[in-house]
GROMACS .gro file of C-alpha atoms in nm:
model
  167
    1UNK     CA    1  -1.452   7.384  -1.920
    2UNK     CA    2  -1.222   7.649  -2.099
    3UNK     CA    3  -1.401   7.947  -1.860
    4UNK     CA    4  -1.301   7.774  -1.553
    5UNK     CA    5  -0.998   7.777  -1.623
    6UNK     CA    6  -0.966   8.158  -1.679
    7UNK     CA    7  -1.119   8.259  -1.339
    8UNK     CA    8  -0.790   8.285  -1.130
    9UNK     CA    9  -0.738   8.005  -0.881
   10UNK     CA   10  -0.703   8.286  -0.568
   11UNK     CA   11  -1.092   8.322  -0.609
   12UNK     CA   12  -1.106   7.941  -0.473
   13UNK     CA   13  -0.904   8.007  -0.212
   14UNK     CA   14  -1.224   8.103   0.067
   15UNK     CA   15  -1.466   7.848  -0.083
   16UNK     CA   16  -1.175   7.587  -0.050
   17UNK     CA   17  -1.067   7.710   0.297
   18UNK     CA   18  -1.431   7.670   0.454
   19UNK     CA   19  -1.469   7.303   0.282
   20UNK     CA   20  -1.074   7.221   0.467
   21UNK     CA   21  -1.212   7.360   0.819
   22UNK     CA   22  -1.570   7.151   0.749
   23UNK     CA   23  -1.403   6.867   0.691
   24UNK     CA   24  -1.152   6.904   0.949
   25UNK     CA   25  -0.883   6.864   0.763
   26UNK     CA   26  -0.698   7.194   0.879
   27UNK     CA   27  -0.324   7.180   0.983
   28UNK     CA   28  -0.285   6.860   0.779
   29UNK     CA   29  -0.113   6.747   0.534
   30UNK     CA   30  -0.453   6.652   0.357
   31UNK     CA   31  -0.523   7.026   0.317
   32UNK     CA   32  -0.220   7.099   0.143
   33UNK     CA   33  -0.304   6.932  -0.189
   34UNK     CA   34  -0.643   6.764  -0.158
   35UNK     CA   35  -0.844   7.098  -0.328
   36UNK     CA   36  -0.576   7.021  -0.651
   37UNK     CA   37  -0.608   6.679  -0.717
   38UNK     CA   38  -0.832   6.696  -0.972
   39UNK     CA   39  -0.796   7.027  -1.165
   40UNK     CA   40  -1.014   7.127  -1.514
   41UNK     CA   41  -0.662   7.168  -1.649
   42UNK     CA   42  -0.574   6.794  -1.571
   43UNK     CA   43  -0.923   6.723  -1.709
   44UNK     CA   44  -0.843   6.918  -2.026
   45UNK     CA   45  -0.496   6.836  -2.046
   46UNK     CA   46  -0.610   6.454  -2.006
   47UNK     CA   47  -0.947   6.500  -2.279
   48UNK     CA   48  -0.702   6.635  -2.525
   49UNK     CA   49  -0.470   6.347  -2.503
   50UNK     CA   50  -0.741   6.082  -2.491
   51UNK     CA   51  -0.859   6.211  -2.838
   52UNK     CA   52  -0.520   6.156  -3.017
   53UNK     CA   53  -0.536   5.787  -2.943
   54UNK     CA   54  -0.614   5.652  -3.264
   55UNK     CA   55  -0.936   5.470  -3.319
   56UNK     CA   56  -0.752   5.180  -3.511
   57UNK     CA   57  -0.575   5.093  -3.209
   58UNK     CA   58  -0.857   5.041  -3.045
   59UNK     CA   59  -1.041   4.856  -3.246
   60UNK     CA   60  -0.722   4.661  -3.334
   61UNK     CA   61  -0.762   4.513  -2.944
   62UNK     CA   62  -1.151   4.463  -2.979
   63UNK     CA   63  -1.102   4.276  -3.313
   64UNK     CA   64  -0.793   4.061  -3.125
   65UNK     CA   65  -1.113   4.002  -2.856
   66UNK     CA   66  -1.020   4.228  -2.571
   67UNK     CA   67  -1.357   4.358  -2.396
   68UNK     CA   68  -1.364   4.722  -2.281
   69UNK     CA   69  -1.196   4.682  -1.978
   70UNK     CA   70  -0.938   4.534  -2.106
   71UNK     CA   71  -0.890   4.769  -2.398
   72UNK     CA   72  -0.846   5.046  -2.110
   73UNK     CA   73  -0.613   4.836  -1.891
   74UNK     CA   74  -0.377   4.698  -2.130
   75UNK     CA   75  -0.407   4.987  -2.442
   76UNK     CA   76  -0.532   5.319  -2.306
   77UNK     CA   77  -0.293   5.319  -1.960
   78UNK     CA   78   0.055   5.198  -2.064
   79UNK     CA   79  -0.049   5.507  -2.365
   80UNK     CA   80  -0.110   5.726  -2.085
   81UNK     CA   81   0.158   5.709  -1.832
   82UNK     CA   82   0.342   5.956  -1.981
   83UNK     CA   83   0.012   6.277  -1.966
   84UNK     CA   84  -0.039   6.126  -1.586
   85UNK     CA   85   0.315   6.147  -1.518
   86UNK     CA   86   0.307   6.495  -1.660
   87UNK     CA   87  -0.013   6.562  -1.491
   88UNK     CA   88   0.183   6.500  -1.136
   89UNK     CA   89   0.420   6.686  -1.209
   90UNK     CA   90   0.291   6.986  -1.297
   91UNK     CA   91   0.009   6.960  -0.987
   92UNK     CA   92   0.360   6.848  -0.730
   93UNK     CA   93   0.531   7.222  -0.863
   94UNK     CA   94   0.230   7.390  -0.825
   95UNK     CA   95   0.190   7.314  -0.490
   96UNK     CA   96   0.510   7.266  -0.423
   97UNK     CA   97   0.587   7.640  -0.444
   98UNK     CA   98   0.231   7.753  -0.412
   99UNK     CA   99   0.322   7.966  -0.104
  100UNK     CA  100  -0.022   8.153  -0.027
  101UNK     CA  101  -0.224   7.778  -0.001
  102UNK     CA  102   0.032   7.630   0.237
  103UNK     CA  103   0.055   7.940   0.463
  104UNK     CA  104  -0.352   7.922   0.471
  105UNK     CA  105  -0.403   7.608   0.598
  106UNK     CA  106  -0.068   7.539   0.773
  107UNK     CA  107  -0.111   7.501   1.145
  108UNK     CA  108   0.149   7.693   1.355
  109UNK     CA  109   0.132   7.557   1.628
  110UNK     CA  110   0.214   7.205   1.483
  111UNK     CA  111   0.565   7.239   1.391
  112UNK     CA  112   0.556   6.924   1.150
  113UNK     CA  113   0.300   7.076   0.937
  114UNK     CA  114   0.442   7.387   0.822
  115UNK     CA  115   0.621   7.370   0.456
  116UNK     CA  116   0.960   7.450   0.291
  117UNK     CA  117   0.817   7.740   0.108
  118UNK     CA  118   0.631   7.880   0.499
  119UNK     CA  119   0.936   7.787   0.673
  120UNK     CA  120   1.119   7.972   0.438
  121UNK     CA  121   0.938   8.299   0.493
  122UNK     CA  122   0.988   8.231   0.871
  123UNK     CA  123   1.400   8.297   0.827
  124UNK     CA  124   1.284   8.605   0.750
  125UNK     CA  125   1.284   8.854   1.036
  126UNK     CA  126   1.136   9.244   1.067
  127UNK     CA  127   1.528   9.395   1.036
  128UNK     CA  128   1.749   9.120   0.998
  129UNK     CA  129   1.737   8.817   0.778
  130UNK     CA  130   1.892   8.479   0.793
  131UNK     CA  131   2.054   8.459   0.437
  132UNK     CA  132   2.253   8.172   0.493
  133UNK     CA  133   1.992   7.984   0.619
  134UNK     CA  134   1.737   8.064   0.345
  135UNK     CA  135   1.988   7.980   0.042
  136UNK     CA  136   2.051   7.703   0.253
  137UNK     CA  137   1.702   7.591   0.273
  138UNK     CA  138   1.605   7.698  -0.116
  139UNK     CA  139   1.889   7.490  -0.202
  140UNK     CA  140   1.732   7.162  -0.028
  141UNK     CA  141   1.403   7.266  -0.209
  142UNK     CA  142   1.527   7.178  -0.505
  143UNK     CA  143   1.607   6.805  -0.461
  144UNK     CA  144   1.251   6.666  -0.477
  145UNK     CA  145   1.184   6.813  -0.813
  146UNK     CA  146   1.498   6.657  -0.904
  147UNK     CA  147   1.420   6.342  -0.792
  148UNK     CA  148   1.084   6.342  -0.926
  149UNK     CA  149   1.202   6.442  -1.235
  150UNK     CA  150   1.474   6.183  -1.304
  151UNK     CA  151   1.262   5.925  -1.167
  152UNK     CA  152   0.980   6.017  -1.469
  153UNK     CA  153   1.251   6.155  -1.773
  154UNK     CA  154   1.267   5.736  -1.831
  155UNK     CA  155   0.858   5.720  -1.908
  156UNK     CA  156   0.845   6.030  -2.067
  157UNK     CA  157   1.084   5.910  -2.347
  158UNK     CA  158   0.952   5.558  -2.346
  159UNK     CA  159   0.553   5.750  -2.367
  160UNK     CA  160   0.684   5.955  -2.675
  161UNK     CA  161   0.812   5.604  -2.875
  162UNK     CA  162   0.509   5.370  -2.791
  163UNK     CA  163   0.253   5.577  -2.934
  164UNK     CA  164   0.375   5.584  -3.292
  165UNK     CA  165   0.101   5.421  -3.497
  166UNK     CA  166   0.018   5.565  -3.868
  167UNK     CA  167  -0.331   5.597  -3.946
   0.00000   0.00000   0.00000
């Protein structure tokens, strides 16, 4: 798991290009973050957190008479919010400013699916640039992180209180 994730992510890039084109996904908005959704640093990220969960808790909700299922739904998640929140995140910046990947598989001749970061680059011309445009434009970029990260600052604090159990 650990050498994966030292084998830089530009090595994927032609393997994951030929599975977009076979799939037909190219030009879509599929393409652009389909290949990340599951990552072996979410997986570690995500293993690592599963194994501070404390075993008393969780045998706490069998003894109360909870089956498994319900040990995952009503224990394990609400714990967890806060590492999948985290998990989105960091997988939403990563492709949100992950500027080779998007120019890849972005279609331009479909002017709906080129991205901030592409469209950026085109304000850029062989002698002259358009620097009011792209402060402009890196100015806008900004307000979905900002949204996204004062919609989950609320969970992350709640995430850091409900987990406080002593062994």
């Amino acid at each position: 798991l650990l050498a994966t994730m030292m084998i830089p992510g530009m090595m994927f890039m032609v393997p994951q290009f030929f599975m977009i084109c076979k799939m037909g996904l190219f030009g879509t908005k599929w393409a652009m973050f389909l290949p990340h959704l599951a990552s072996v640093f979410g997986v570690f990220m995500l293993k690592q957190f599963m194994d501070t969960i404390p075993d008393s808790l969780l045998e706490a909700a069998q003894i109360d008479g909870a089956s498994e299922w319900q040990v995952f739904r009503v224990v394990i998640i609400p714990l967890s919010i806060p590492i999948i929140l985290t998990l989105f995140l960091l997988t939403f910046l990563s492709n949100w400013s992950n500027f080779l990947w998007q120019l890849i598989v972005t279609d331009f001749e479909n002017p709906l699916s080129i991205t901030l970061p592409v469209g950026l680059a085109l304000f850029r011309g062989q002698y002259v640039s358009e620097l009011g445009l792209i402060m402009s434009a890196s100015c806008f970029s900004i307000v979905p992180v900002a949204v996204l990260f004062l919609f989950a600052q609320r969970y992350f604090i709640e995430g850091m209180t409900q987990g406080a159990v002593k062994e």
